Amino acid sequence: MDFLTPLLGGVALLGDPVVWLAVLAGTLFGVVAGAMPGIGTTLAYGLVLPFTFVMSPIVGVAFLLSISVGVGYGNSIPAILMGVPGNPAAILTVIDGHRLHKEGKSGLALGVSFVAALGGQLVSILLFVLLVVPLMGAAYHFSFPEIFGLYCFGFIALISLAADNMVKGLMSAALGISIGLIGLDPINMVTRLDMGVREIRSGLDDVALVIGILALSELFRSARQVFQWQDKSGETAGSKFPKWAELKPAVPSIVTGTVVGTFVGAIPGAGATPAAMISYQTAQMLSKEPEKFGKGSVEGIGANEAAQNASNSGELIPTLGLGIPVSGSMVLLLAALTVQGFVPGPLMVKNTPELLFAAIAGLMASTIFLMLTGWGMAALMLKAVRLNRQVVIVLAIAMTLVGVYSINTKVFDVFVAIGAGGVGYFMLRYGYSPAAAALGVFIGKEFERSLRIGLNMNDNSFVTFLSRPITAIILLVAFGVLAWGVMKRLQMQRRIAALAAENGH
Amino acid sequence: MDRRIDFAVAACFSLLGVFMILAASGIKSGMMRDPIGPRVAFYVCGAVLALGGVAVIVGHLRRWSGQKDHIVPSEGGDDEAGFPASAKRAWALILAVLGLAALWNPLGFLIAMPLFLVTALWIMGERKVWSVIMIALLFTGIVYLIFAHVLGVRIPVGPFTPLFRSLGWIIL
């Protein structure tokens, strides 16, 4: 496949009104969800996942990705207007954006964030296609040992998602992997750890588990407090879209942020936060006014927002190119495709390029839609902030449970999701990473399967298995990325701590 | 913040790890043999949980004894500053959710869901009776219509089953 085919395929899908309808619904939902503090892409995916089961895979993928774009745009609102970072990546938007808001320049902060988010998103789609096509070309050379190597890459994401305490992160991953492995052994088909319970002889439902761990846990944690989001909001009236002269200084940092965001987003486990941090630092180094960073810099907002949104496309590179989900929301995207009958792996998109076209169509259409209507939707986002927080939490829990039930119409799955949500709540409260556990549920099974079947195919010899050229190269790169990731992670933790101490967040 | 409960959580993980290793030792080997076998993954995960739990406890004890007033900062997600947090509210909500799941089949969605919503909103401090009831009924009705009639999901309706069947809304 050449570079233009996926782009043209994506554009061709935009002729389908059903795709547009799904994209419009997804983008609107994403913007509203993103505007509510604490509701990120993962939780938003969890809420609407059941609707994708009745959509065609193409429409479902476009729908989910349009939500990511909407959330990416919408989540700058609480960061700028309330000083509440909905996710760790938004801390830097708070620092510069909320400062501008306090100075009465809400329109400038929101305008730069709008342009950066959409500009970053649109350009990163081209970079995504440029990087994913070569990966797809390599897919036919992959057998079980090579796929095992790729899952080792996935395990890097587990370690990177390990929150602040590496030991607790590894424990979270081990918990997720072992829960995911309950059920039938991939070689002998003997049952494992089913405890004599008939319902779990063939394993627990992955989607119910992942929704419980990622979405319900966060909702249970939110229920600890009662307040209204608008209590934290400031005066927002009279915000006008800034003039070109005011936006112009942010353009170079938006370009830098887009490139950094796409590449860093593609690294397993890296995601939006390191992308935003690296982009912010790069923009500060290249800026003519580095002293303004942290004190209401439009370049800072541009770099951060562009990188966060570009990382959406970056995360899709390993997810669709190799079948390795690299974040909580990507786990849910693959879960949705699994329910549709797709088998995650390097051949998934190779055999069904329409999924890639759908991803491109979803990202493009939602970005275009937001470009045309996004600024006008600011009023809608401000209304979302005024919704009753307690009612939203309760209805979101109810919606999630109905969604889980609708997967297999089994109440047992609802119990599984609630149990996983309760465990996830504990994990969130005590510093264990639910994202690492969810990723463990999803990739542990395939990791073990590809290792054991791969060994069987290679005369049960570890030497033959590991010395296959592509496997060896992937494993070497994986270990290299792991070492680099651990080093960068330690640096980033120090930087976040310093920034938080400086700004009192 | 003094987080002694971290010990209990780490100990639970550790015990779970030990249990997993013991339970895995009872897994049958099966006919086909491979160098890894069906138990190893559970042994590894169990060991990570057991040893990790011990490491967390030991690390915590060290930091605890080294800190003034034996205070150890929290490693978990913080609550929003300036608003009181209640673990009891979260647990009450989890119990209400479990109640919904338990009543899903016997009472049916159309009765169990509004009951859950009213209870959950009450737990969350909503005291406007009529608006709570309206939210519960509207949400239940809309969700039922979308899932049962648009998406074709088979949702139990408990005592309404004969009525809905006679109306032709339920075929089976």
XYZ file of C-alpha atoms in Angstrom:
677
model
C 0.000 0.000 0.000
C 1.354 3.434 -0.856
C 1.094 6.601 1.187
C -1.852 8.063 -0.724
C -4.151 5.018 -0.594
C -5.143 5.359 3.082
C -5.660 9.094 2.699
C -7.838 8.647 -0.385
C -9.663 5.759 1.317
C -10.358 8.018 4.295
C -11.573 10.844 2.066
C -13.787 8.396 0.133
C -15.460 7.309 3.378
C -16.402 10.925 4.009
C -18.943 10.518 1.202
C -20.961 8.227 3.481
C -23.560 10.248 5.433
C -23.687 7.571 8.171
C -19.984 8.157 8.875
C -20.641 11.891 9.109
C -23.569 11.344 11.460
C -21.423 9.159 13.731
C -18.594 11.683 13.612
C -20.884 14.609 14.458
C -22.390 12.696 17.384
C -18.948 11.549 18.553
C -17.376 14.992 18.303
C -20.231 16.706 20.150
C -20.174 14.055 22.866
C -16.379 14.298 23.083
C -16.428 18.081 23.441
C -19.059 17.971 26.200
C -17.325 15.063 27.991
C -13.928 16.750 27.673
C -15.326 19.970 29.131
C -16.308 18.144 32.318
C -13.297 17.969 34.619
C -12.116 14.426 35.231
C -13.795 12.896 32.174
C -11.016 12.006 29.760
C -10.961 10.006 26.540
C -10.889 6.635 28.317
C -13.981 7.282 30.427
C -15.776 8.821 27.444
C -14.992 5.685 25.385
C -16.234 3.494 28.241
C -19.587 5.293 28.294
C -20.356 4.900 24.600
C -18.673 1.569 23.852
C -21.961 -0.412 23.725
C -23.268 1.810 20.931
C -20.326 0.776 18.756
C -21.335 -2.894 18.996
C -24.335 -2.261 16.771
C -22.443 -0.007 14.352
C -20.428 -1.353 11.461
C -16.704 -1.533 12.394
C -15.956 1.377 10.035
C -18.563 3.658 11.588
C -17.578 2.503 15.100
C -13.890 3.353 14.609
C -14.727 6.761 13.094
C -17.161 7.424 15.964
C -14.635 6.565 18.694
C -11.804 8.562 17.149
C -14.021 11.603 16.695
C -14.620 11.413 20.450
C -10.832 11.615 21.076
C -10.680 14.754 18.940
C -13.658 16.275 20.762
C -12.221 15.476 24.180
C -8.844 16.897 23.130
C -10.506 20.207 22.298
C -13.036 20.203 25.148
C -10.609 19.441 27.973
C -8.772 22.726 27.599
C -11.894 24.471 28.954
C -11.712 23.367 32.621
C -7.929 23.770 32.489
C -8.144 27.386 31.318
C -11.332 28.560 33.042
C -11.127 26.668 36.332
C -7.460 25.848 36.695
C -8.433 22.169 36.971
C -6.206 19.829 34.959
C -8.625 17.120 33.797
C -5.586 14.927 33.138
C -1.859 15.232 33.967
C -1.080 16.455 30.424
C -3.236 19.534 31.034
C -1.116 20.787 33.965
C 0.891 22.993 31.609
C -2.284 24.393 30.013
C -3.417 25.314 33.520
C -0.178 27.131 34.232
C -0.278 29.398 31.176
C -3.977 29.293 30.231
C -5.448 29.886 33.669
C -2.977 32.712 34.203
C -4.264 34.426 31.035
C -7.860 33.811 32.175
C -7.134 35.507 35.500
C -5.681 38.454 33.567
C -9.013 38.750 31.704
C -7.626 37.206 28.481
C -9.835 34.097 28.409
C -10.565 34.614 24.697
C -6.858 34.607 23.828
C -6.166 31.465 25.887
C -9.181 29.610 24.480
C -8.426 30.800 20.934
C -4.802 29.627 20.984
C -5.888 26.336 22.501
C -8.546 25.954 19.734
C -6.110 26.627 16.888
C -3.353 24.475 18.413
C -5.636 21.528 19.148
C -7.119 21.422 15.654
C -3.929 22.338 13.783
C -2.001 19.683 15.705
C -4.685 17.109 15.054
C -4.933 17.754 11.308
C -1.186 17.730 10.566
C -0.606 14.685 12.766
C -3.013 12.667 10.583
C -0.510 12.971 7.700
C 2.358 11.907 9.959
C 0.246 8.986 11.217
C -0.316 7.706 7.671
C 3.354 8.205 6.831
C 4.406 6.004 9.776
C 1.669 3.364 9.787
C 1.982 2.326 6.115
C 5.549 0.888 6.434
C 4.477 -1.008 9.562
C 1.617 -2.610 7.671
C 4.012 -3.642 4.897
C 6.099 -5.595 7.406
C 3.093 -7.437 8.845
C 3.275 -10.496 6.523
C 6.736 -11.358 7.848
C 5.326 -11.758 11.356
C 4.731 -15.161 12.938
C 4.222 -16.043 16.627
C 7.820 -15.281 17.736
C 7.698 -11.841 16.078
C 4.271 -11.177 17.585
C 5.737 -12.158 20.961
C 8.410 -9.507 20.382
C 5.683 -6.951 19.702
C 3.906 -7.870 22.930
C 7.194 -7.285 24.734
C 6.881 -3.773 23.295
C 3.406 -3.671 24.805
C 4.902 -4.553 28.174
C 6.976 -1.394 27.971
C 3.670 0.461 27.975
C 2.750 -1.435 31.136
C 5.898 -0.242 32.846
C 5.454 3.307 31.568
C 1.869 3.392 32.837
C 3.094 2.262 36.240
C 2.208 5.543 38.012
C 4.768 6.992 40.430
C 5.742 3.787 42.175
C 7.313 1.233 39.818
C 6.742 -1.708 42.207
C 3.047 -0.877 42.518
C 2.870 -0.499 38.723
C 4.327 -3.959 38.186
C 1.918 -5.385 40.769
C -0.997 -3.736 38.930
C 0.177 -5.251 35.653
C 0.586 -8.691 37.275
C -2.939 -8.467 38.676
C -4.376 -7.525 35.266
C -2.431 -10.240 33.439
C -3.457 -12.980 35.866
C -7.149 -11.962 35.744
C -6.949 -11.929 31.939
C -5.415 -15.436 31.926
C -8.253 -17.032 33.912
C -10.058 -19.517 31.684
C -8.841 -21.918 29.014
C -5.148 -22.649 28.470
C -4.195 -21.736 24.859
C -2.282 -25.000 24.230
C -4.103 -27.708 26.182
C -7.514 -26.113 26.622
C -7.511 -27.102 30.322
C -9.337 -24.629 32.603
C -7.200 -22.411 34.795
C -8.140 -20.784 38.107
C -11.872 -20.962 37.426
C -12.514 -21.909 41.107
C -15.259 -24.243 39.950
C -17.440 -21.342 38.789
C -19.150 -22.367 35.573
C -19.451 -18.797 34.235
C -15.702 -18.237 34.191
C -14.562 -21.552 32.722
C -13.836 -19.851 29.421
C -12.566 -16.681 31.095
C -13.909 -13.337 32.237
C -15.150 -10.943 29.581
C -12.233 -8.651 28.662
C -14.442 -5.678 27.812
C -16.397 -5.868 31.094
C -13.115 -6.086 33.004
C -11.495 -3.186 31.183
C -14.570 -0.936 31.467
C -14.756 -1.727 35.188
C -11.081 -1.090 35.849
C -10.828 2.099 33.797
C -14.254 3.758 33.800
C -16.218 2.583 36.862
C -13.213 2.977 39.175
C -12.866 6.643 38.204
C -16.599 7.241 38.684
C -16.526 5.582 42.137
C -13.573 7.773 43.085
C -15.385 10.895 41.866
C -18.348 9.966 44.084
C -16.212 10.609 47.180
C -16.847 14.332 46.819
C -19.944 16.458 46.349
C -19.555 19.828 44.642
C -20.508 21.583 41.434
C -17.954 22.182 38.677
C -19.123 25.773 38.302
C -18.030 26.423 41.907
C -14.510 26.344 40.536
C -15.211 28.386 37.402
C -14.439 32.050 37.067
C -16.000 34.844 34.983
C -16.129 33.830 31.324
C -18.370 36.400 29.742
C -17.123 38.494 26.836
C -14.562 36.002 25.482
C -13.777 36.949 21.871
C -11.749 35.013 19.312
C -8.259 36.544 19.192
C -6.866 38.390 16.147
C -4.263 36.758 13.866
C -1.540 39.045 15.252
C -2.199 37.636 18.729
C -2.189 34.026 17.501
C 0.903 34.340 15.278
C 3.542 33.972 18.041
C 2.102 30.540 18.914
C 2.442 29.095 15.376
C 6.070 27.801 15.628
C 5.344 26.098 18.944
C 2.199 24.512 17.457
C 4.301 23.029 14.625
C 6.905 21.710 17.093
C 4.170 20.347 19.346
C 2.520 18.502 16.470
C 5.705 16.679 15.436
C 6.722 15.878 19.024
C 3.178 14.781 19.938
C 2.843 12.349 17.022
C 6.206 10.657 17.596
C 6.051 10.535 21.397
C 2.414 9.373 21.280
C 3.502 6.384 19.182
C 5.877 5.131 21.896
C 4.119 2.457 23.943
C 2.924 3.906 27.227
C 4.190 7.408 26.542
C 0.921 9.082 25.512
C -0.159 12.680 25.926
C 1.650 13.605 29.155
C 5.289 13.094 28.116
C 4.356 14.436 24.665
C 3.088 17.666 26.249
C 6.077 17.935 28.597
C 8.701 17.380 25.879
C 6.865 19.706 23.504
C 6.618 22.447 26.135
C 10.312 22.162 26.926
C 11.273 22.194 23.226
C 9.091 25.251 22.559
C 10.662 27.057 25.510
C 14.175 26.285 24.222
C 13.311 27.589 20.732
C 11.318 30.611 21.920
C 12.497 34.208 21.683
C 10.662 34.884 24.949
C 11.355 31.831 27.116
C 10.896 33.885 30.276
C 7.131 34.149 29.540
C 6.650 30.377 29.844
C 4.694 29.584 32.987
C 3.444 33.164 33.202
C 0.708 33.186 30.569
C 2.627 32.287 27.406
C 0.584 31.676 24.243
C 3.529 29.662 22.894
C 3.313 27.406 25.948
C -0.415 26.814 25.435
C 0.151 26.190 21.704
C 2.959 23.672 22.268
C 1.066 21.806 24.948
C -2.325 21.619 23.227
C -0.860 20.702 19.813
C 1.215 17.891 21.334
C -1.689 16.497 23.362
C -3.950 16.349 20.328
C -1.278 15.087 17.947
C -0.586 12.231 20.369
C -4.104 10.938 19.482
C -2.843 10.091 16.003
C 0.492 8.918 17.408
C -1.199 6.378 19.687
C -2.959 4.916 16.658
C 0.337 3.992 14.968
C 1.157 0.951 17.154
C -2.532 0.285 17.898
C -3.641 -0.124 14.289
C -0.232 -0.821 12.709
C 0.772 -3.599 15.112
C -2.357 -4.354 17.139
C -0.620 -3.240 20.350
C -2.737 -0.800 22.395
C -0.557 1.783 24.083
C -3.020 3.549 26.392
C -6.294 2.997 28.246
C -8.405 4.506 25.468
C -6.619 2.422 22.825
C -7.354 -0.718 24.891
C -11.039 0.184 24.669
C -10.776 0.887 20.924
C -9.313 -2.583 20.358
C -11.891 -4.057 22.762
C -14.646 -2.596 20.572
C -13.023 -4.179 17.499
C -12.666 -7.512 19.327
C -16.410 -7.539 20.000
C -16.873 -6.989 16.254
C -14.860 -10.153 15.603
C -11.448 -8.683 14.766
C -8.309 -10.303 16.184
C -5.840 -7.636 17.353
C -2.418 -8.123 15.818
C -0.152 -6.943 13.007
C -2.391 -8.447 10.344
C -5.591 -6.784 11.528
C -5.334 -3.629 9.433
C -3.345 -5.366 6.690
C -6.323 -7.669 6.091
C -8.922 -4.969 6.700
C -7.479 -1.672 5.456
C -10.973 -0.165 5.789
C -10.267 0.155 9.527
C -7.333 2.446 8.731
C -9.467 4.421 6.264
C -12.148 4.745 8.957
C -9.598 6.015 11.482
C -8.411 8.658 9.037
C -11.985 9.610 8.108
C -12.963 9.918 11.775
C -9.974 12.088 12.652
C -10.321 14.271 9.549
C -14.094 14.742 9.679
C -14.190 15.604 13.362
C -11.322 18.077 12.964
C -13.055 19.742 10.001
C -16.356 19.803 11.922
C -14.680 21.434 14.917
C -12.903 23.950 12.684
C -16.257 25.094 11.342
C -18.262 25.032 14.556
C -15.779 24.696 17.418
C -15.559 28.291 18.534
C -19.339 28.604 18.485
C -19.518 25.480 20.630
C -17.648 27.252 23.413
C -21.046 28.289 24.769
C -22.129 24.628 24.778
C -18.969 23.664 26.647
C -19.616 26.300 29.269
C -23.129 24.871 29.697
C -21.599 21.393 30.163
C -19.564 22.806 33.026
C -22.842 23.964 34.618
C -24.435 20.474 34.564
C -25.126 18.961 37.977
C -21.956 16.967 38.695
C -23.644 14.464 41.012
C -26.354 13.642 38.467
C -23.726 13.227 35.727
C -21.734 10.762 37.867
C -24.792 8.631 38.719
C -26.107 8.574 35.140
C -22.623 7.771 33.810
C -22.428 4.751 36.163
C -25.901 3.593 35.058
C -25.009 4.046 31.379
C -21.754 2.123 31.797
C -23.562 -0.807 33.437
C -26.230 -0.948 30.734
C -23.395 -0.949 28.197
C -21.594 -3.822 29.892
C -24.835 -5.820 30.079
C -25.525 -5.285 26.399
C -22.239 -6.946 25.323
C -23.452 -10.500 26.070
C -26.814 -9.770 27.798
C -25.382 -11.424 30.937
C -25.869 -9.932 34.420
C -22.727 -11.844 35.429
C -20.695 -9.431 33.267
C -22.232 -6.530 35.201
C -20.993 -8.105 38.448
C -17.553 -8.585 36.863
C -17.428 -4.906 35.865
C -18.551 -3.762 39.341
C -15.955 -6.015 40.998
C -13.259 -4.699 38.655
C -14.463 -1.150 39.350
C -14.217 -1.705 43.116
C -10.683 -3.081 42.770
C -9.815 -0.206 40.419
C -11.132 2.299 42.972
C -8.775 0.850 45.593
C -5.947 0.946 43.076
C -6.586 4.618 42.286
C -6.793 5.513 45.962
C -3.570 3.787 46.948
C -1.304 4.532 43.991
C -1.664 1.329 41.936
C -2.165 1.945 38.204
C -5.582 0.844 36.811
C -4.321 1.623 33.284
C -1.451 -0.885 33.693
C -3.914 -3.489 35.000
C -6.297 -2.899 32.063
C -3.467 -3.188 29.555
C -2.342 -6.363 31.368
C -5.811 -7.886 30.934
C -5.657 -7.167 27.244
C -2.126 -8.118 26.266
C -1.231 -10.792 28.863
C -3.274 -13.461 27.132
C -1.768 -12.861 23.688
C 1.731 -12.520 25.159
C 1.546 -15.991 26.706
C -0.166 -17.505 23.658
C 2.377 -16.189 21.145
C 5.290 -17.260 23.362
C 4.078 -20.813 23.903
C 2.796 -21.480 20.383
C 5.924 -19.808 18.989
C 8.122 -22.111 21.054
C 6.155 -25.141 19.861
C 6.755 -24.030 16.279
C 10.505 -23.745 16.969
C 11.103 -27.224 18.439
C 10.571 -25.841 21.965
C 13.982 -24.151 21.703
C 14.373 -20.693 23.237
C 17.555 -20.133 21.199
C 15.834 -20.786 17.862
C 12.845 -18.750 18.997
C 14.807 -15.676 20.093
C 17.390 -15.750 17.302
C 14.881 -15.219 14.511
C 16.151 -11.959 12.969
C 12.976 -9.855 13.232
C 12.214 -11.140 16.752
C 15.751 -10.358 17.910
C 15.649 -6.851 16.417
C 12.224 -6.079 17.964
C 13.388 -7.330 21.380
C 16.590 -5.276 21.215
C 14.645 -2.152 20.261
C 12.100 -2.888 23.014
C 14.826 -3.090 25.657
C 16.433 0.082 24.284
C 13.111 1.952 24.448
C 12.548 0.587 27.945
C 15.885 1.941 29.177
C 15.260 5.305 27.504
C 11.713 5.405 28.858
C 12.769 4.736 32.440
C 15.396 7.475 32.200
C 12.991 10.019 30.672
C 10.299 9.050 33.146
C 12.527 9.830 36.101
C 13.448 13.183 34.510
C 9.779 13.985 33.878
C 8.738 13.137 37.429
C 11.337 15.551 38.745
C 10.108 18.250 36.323
C 6.398 17.744 37.216
C 7.232 17.914 40.915
C 9.187 21.131 40.371
C 6.371 22.691 38.288
C 3.703 21.646 40.789
C 5.750 23.087 43.655
C 6.222 26.361 41.755
C 2.531 26.766 40.927
C 0.901 25.226 43.957
C -0.974 22.432 42.035
C -1.271 12.322 55.404
C -0.982 9.195 57.502
C -1.759 6.287 55.174
C -1.518 3.201 57.352
C -4.237 1.555 55.234
C -1.588 1.294 52.486
C -0.121 -1.541 54.555
C -3.424 -3.410 54.523
C -3.825 -2.944 50.760
C -0.244 -4.121 50.095
C -0.782 -7.087 52.445
C -3.974 -8.003 50.545
C -2.058 -7.963 47.247
C 0.671 -10.070 48.822
C -1.804 -12.649 50.139
C -3.526 -12.718 46.750
C -0.141 -13.520 45.193
C 0.431 -16.418 47.594
C -3.094 -17.695 46.960
C -2.522 -17.471 43.201
C 0.663 -19.555 43.419
C -1.072 -22.193 45.537
C -4.135 -22.290 43.277
C -1.972 -22.483 40.142
C -0.152 -25.536 41.469
C -3.454 -27.399 41.072
C -3.811 -26.634 37.344
C -3.705 -29.806 35.234
C -0.780 -30.093 32.807
C -2.775 -31.463 29.888
C -1.670 -33.792 27.120
C 0.521 -31.449 25.087
C 3.743 -30.492 26.823
C 5.642 -27.246 26.215
C 8.620 -25.768 28.088
C 6.442 -23.184 29.817
C 3.220 -24.974 30.632
C -0.111 -23.637 31.860
C 1.040 -22.741 35.403
C 4.134 -20.576 34.881
C 2.333 -17.330 34.035
C 0.367 -17.551 37.292
C 3.510 -18.421 39.272
C 5.261 -15.334 37.867
C 2.280 -13.012 38.442
C 1.704 -14.473 41.915
C 5.359 -13.964 42.806
C 5.279 -10.339 41.568
C 2.187 -9.679 43.704
C 3.521 -11.476 46.793
C 7.033 -10.019 46.702
C 5.826 -6.620 45.492
C 3.392 -6.402 48.408
C 6.198 -7.187 50.849
C 8.463 -4.608 49.159
C 5.746 -1.932 49.437
C 5.231 -2.711 53.132
C 8.969 -2.650 53.880
C 9.491 0.569 51.896
C 6.553 2.168 53.658
C 7.806 1.145 57.093
C 11.204 2.658 56.330
C 9.732 5.973 55.176
C 7.245 5.953 58.033
C 9.886 5.550 60.696
C 12.075 8.178 59.008
C 9.362 10.862 58.863
C 8.481 13.344 61.565
C 5.267 12.268 63.381
C 5.346 9.035 61.346
C 3.421 10.609 58.492
C 3.729 9.108 54.997
C 2.401 11.085 52.027
C -0.283 9.466 49.894
C 0.766 7.889 46.581
C -2.783 7.603 45.258
C -4.928 10.049 43.308
C -5.735 13.127 45.339
C -9.260 14.443 45.896
C -10.170 17.962 44.741
C -8.796 20.436 47.222
C -11.319 22.444 49.211
C -14.173 19.923 49.143
C -14.674 17.271 51.846
C -14.291 13.661 50.673
C -16.162 10.663 52.026
C -15.107 7.070 51.457
C -18.465 6.002 52.961
C -20.313 7.749 50.104
C -18.242 5.902 47.491
C -18.821 2.559 49.215
C -22.539 3.241 49.635
C -22.699 3.911 45.901
C -20.839 0.666 45.133
C -23.351 -1.207 47.321
C -26.223 0.471 45.470
C -24.660 -0.606 42.158
C -24.377 -4.186 43.438
C -28.037 -3.976 44.460
C -28.947 -2.916 40.926
C -27.071 -5.912 39.488
C -28.743 -8.278 41.973
C -32.235 -6.963 41.157
C -31.638 -6.653 37.385
C -33.263 -10.011 36.534
C -35.811 -10.498 39.364
C -37.353 -6.998 39.255
C -36.482 -6.165 35.674
C -34.713 -3.106 34.292
C -37.757 -0.820 34.391
C -38.112 -1.183 38.171
C -34.525 -1.865 39.283
C -32.971 1.055 37.379
C -35.236 3.851 38.726
C -34.824 2.422 42.244
C -31.051 2.502 41.793
C -31.046 6.023 40.378
C -33.182 7.424 43.200
C -30.985 5.680 45.799
C -27.739 6.725 44.127
C -28.820 10.360 43.731
C -29.902 10.363 47.377
C -26.479 9.006 48.376
C -24.895 11.791 46.312
C -26.819 14.391 48.273
C -29.626 15.240 45.824
C -32.691 16.075 47.928
C -35.133 17.560 45.380
C -37.567 14.638 45.421
C -39.521 15.407 42.263
C -36.519 16.217 40.118
C -34.771 13.030 41.315
C -37.855 10.954 40.430
C -38.191 12.651 37.042
C -34.503 12.066 36.218
C -34.833 8.390 37.227
C -37.977 7.773 35.167
C -36.848 9.725 32.100
C -33.386 8.157 32.006
C -34.793 4.640 32.457
C -37.430 5.141 29.775
C -35.050 6.644 27.221
C -32.299 4.073 27.823
C -34.822 1.213 27.608
C -36.231 2.518 24.346
C -32.772 2.996 22.807
C -31.279 -0.306 23.931
C -34.322 -2.606 23.698
C -36.079 -1.173 20.666
C -33.365 0.606 18.633
C -30.273 -1.490 19.406
C -32.227 -4.743 19.866
C -30.666 -5.680 23.215
C -32.765 -8.177 25.203
C -33.406 -6.417 28.514
C -35.374 -8.219 31.268
C -38.538 -6.403 32.363
C -39.527 -8.628 35.298
C -43.245 -8.393 36.141
C -43.944 -6.451 32.933
C -42.974 -9.463 30.800
C -46.562 -10.800 30.213
C -47.839 -7.286 29.412
C -45.003 -6.490 26.998
C -45.414 -9.909 25.385
C -49.125 -9.311 24.850
C -48.295 -5.931 23.314
C -45.829 -7.622 20.975
C -42.836 -5.705 22.394
C -41.151 -8.944 23.473
C -41.137 -11.814 21.006
C -39.476 -14.582 23.056
